[in-house]
Amino acid sequence: MLQLLNEHACFGGVQRFYQTDSAAIGLPMRFAAFIPPHAEGARLPVLFYLAGLTCTEETFVTKAGAQRMAAELGMILVAPDTSPRGAGVAGETDAWDFGVGAGFYIDAQQAPWDRHYRMYSHILELRELVVRELPADAGRIGIFGHSMGGHGALTIALKRPDLFRSVSAFAPIAAPSRCPWGRKAFSGYLGTDESTWRQHDASALMASLQTPFPHGILIDQGLGDKFLAEQLHPEAFEAACSAAAQPLQLRRHAGYDHGYYFIATFMEEHLRFHAHNLGLAA
């Protein structure tokens, strides 16, 4: 069941907030959707945005400044929440980088997290819901994200290029098996057998593929990002793409940090990148 919580006129279209009963999560989940102005009966391309640690479905739509360009391009924007809410798992609110607001877009395999923390499956079911309930074109769907959400966008796209035709990221956690955020999340959600982590690590996934996105992948990274050296490791993904003959634009920007001022600066270029890959005049 899809419940409309509220909506707001925005750049000739409408910014909506929904709640749906998630079969994957086993709880109600919220998401935001910007629907641009369009002709009756039109089916529009869709771009999913996965947010980072501590964020909600509201973060992207209130901070990134994406609606104006999405309206111009004729593209639906969908922003899911970042974790279950109200799962009742002991300790789920104890840390900002694990548990609530930190689902890491994977399906947990370890109790007690495995009952509700199934964000990978939730993103896939949400894609089906969007195609069914919104004026969406199932053949033209892309995905991008920031930080933890950049990790999610890259890994989901690499595992399901049949469902997502275009992928980009802002400051992604590009090699989570190698960084404190990722190791904490993976050990808690997946267990201590690190061989099982590879299917959730973009750099490891890319190493086993050959040119999965021939039209390219776009990543923007700020060089003033305080998390760059310890947590993000874009160079690992860059090396994996080189070995996999995967075209990659990894753009490094002096002075930019990890926040939404950085994201907003380069948002238009990401939307145009996806528009081109999804068959829109960008």
Phi, psi and omega in degrees: 000130180255121182247123175280119181274314176194165180211156184217130173299138187204114177050042178083351177247211182215132173263117183244154173235128185239161167231140179222149175280112185272120175291325181293318183275326184082018181213162172295141177229146180252151172209158177252148177217122171264125179247116184285166174299140183200160178289148178301131179088354181289148174247123191253150171294155184232140174235118176274135175243124179255121185275173185263189182307137177076355185277169176232186177293346181271340190300306183299313188288338179263343187243335192273342180065039187267341190294321182302312181288325177297323177294318180296320183277339183079049186233131173283137175247128180239129182233103177285168169288172186257357179190168168298157174234130178080025180290336178075022178281129180303128178084005186289345177249014184285331184228147182282342184251017177200134182098225183300130182079008185213052183284346175060011174056038175232164173265114180298144179247352184252135173292147001270006187287335188291345181287317185240335185275081185227061187287329176299310179295327179295319179298320180292320178289327178293323175302314179297319180296316180297317179297324183282322191255340182247165181284060189256145176264112185298337181271359182226076181231130177239175183212140173210173182186179185233132173058244174304323178287332172294317172304312181298315181298314181296312184290319179295317179296319181292328178278332184228061177294346175288338182257333183235116187272348187212143182213141173210174182202152170252122174043056184287153166284092195275343179217069188299335178295342186255359187235157183303316179302310183292317182295323177295313181293314184294319180294323180286317183274325188252339183105177188271355177283101187291344177294337179278350183281339188300326181287359180236016183238116187301320181292320177291320178299313182298327181296340182260005185244173176222106177049058181293332179234083185299337178279357171106161173236140180245129174227132172248136182223126175280135180278349174266013182284119184291346180265357190302306188292319187270326192249334196259315175052054177297334180297330178292318178291323178300316179294320179295321178295320178299316180292332182266007183055037180263116176301131182220130166259104174252102186260122181257129189239115178298137172090343184271141182260205188265359192264190186281346170295320174297311181299314181298327181299321186250010182299315182302319181294325177291317179296321178292323176301312180291321178303316178298314181292335181261011171087020175259153173286113184252000000 
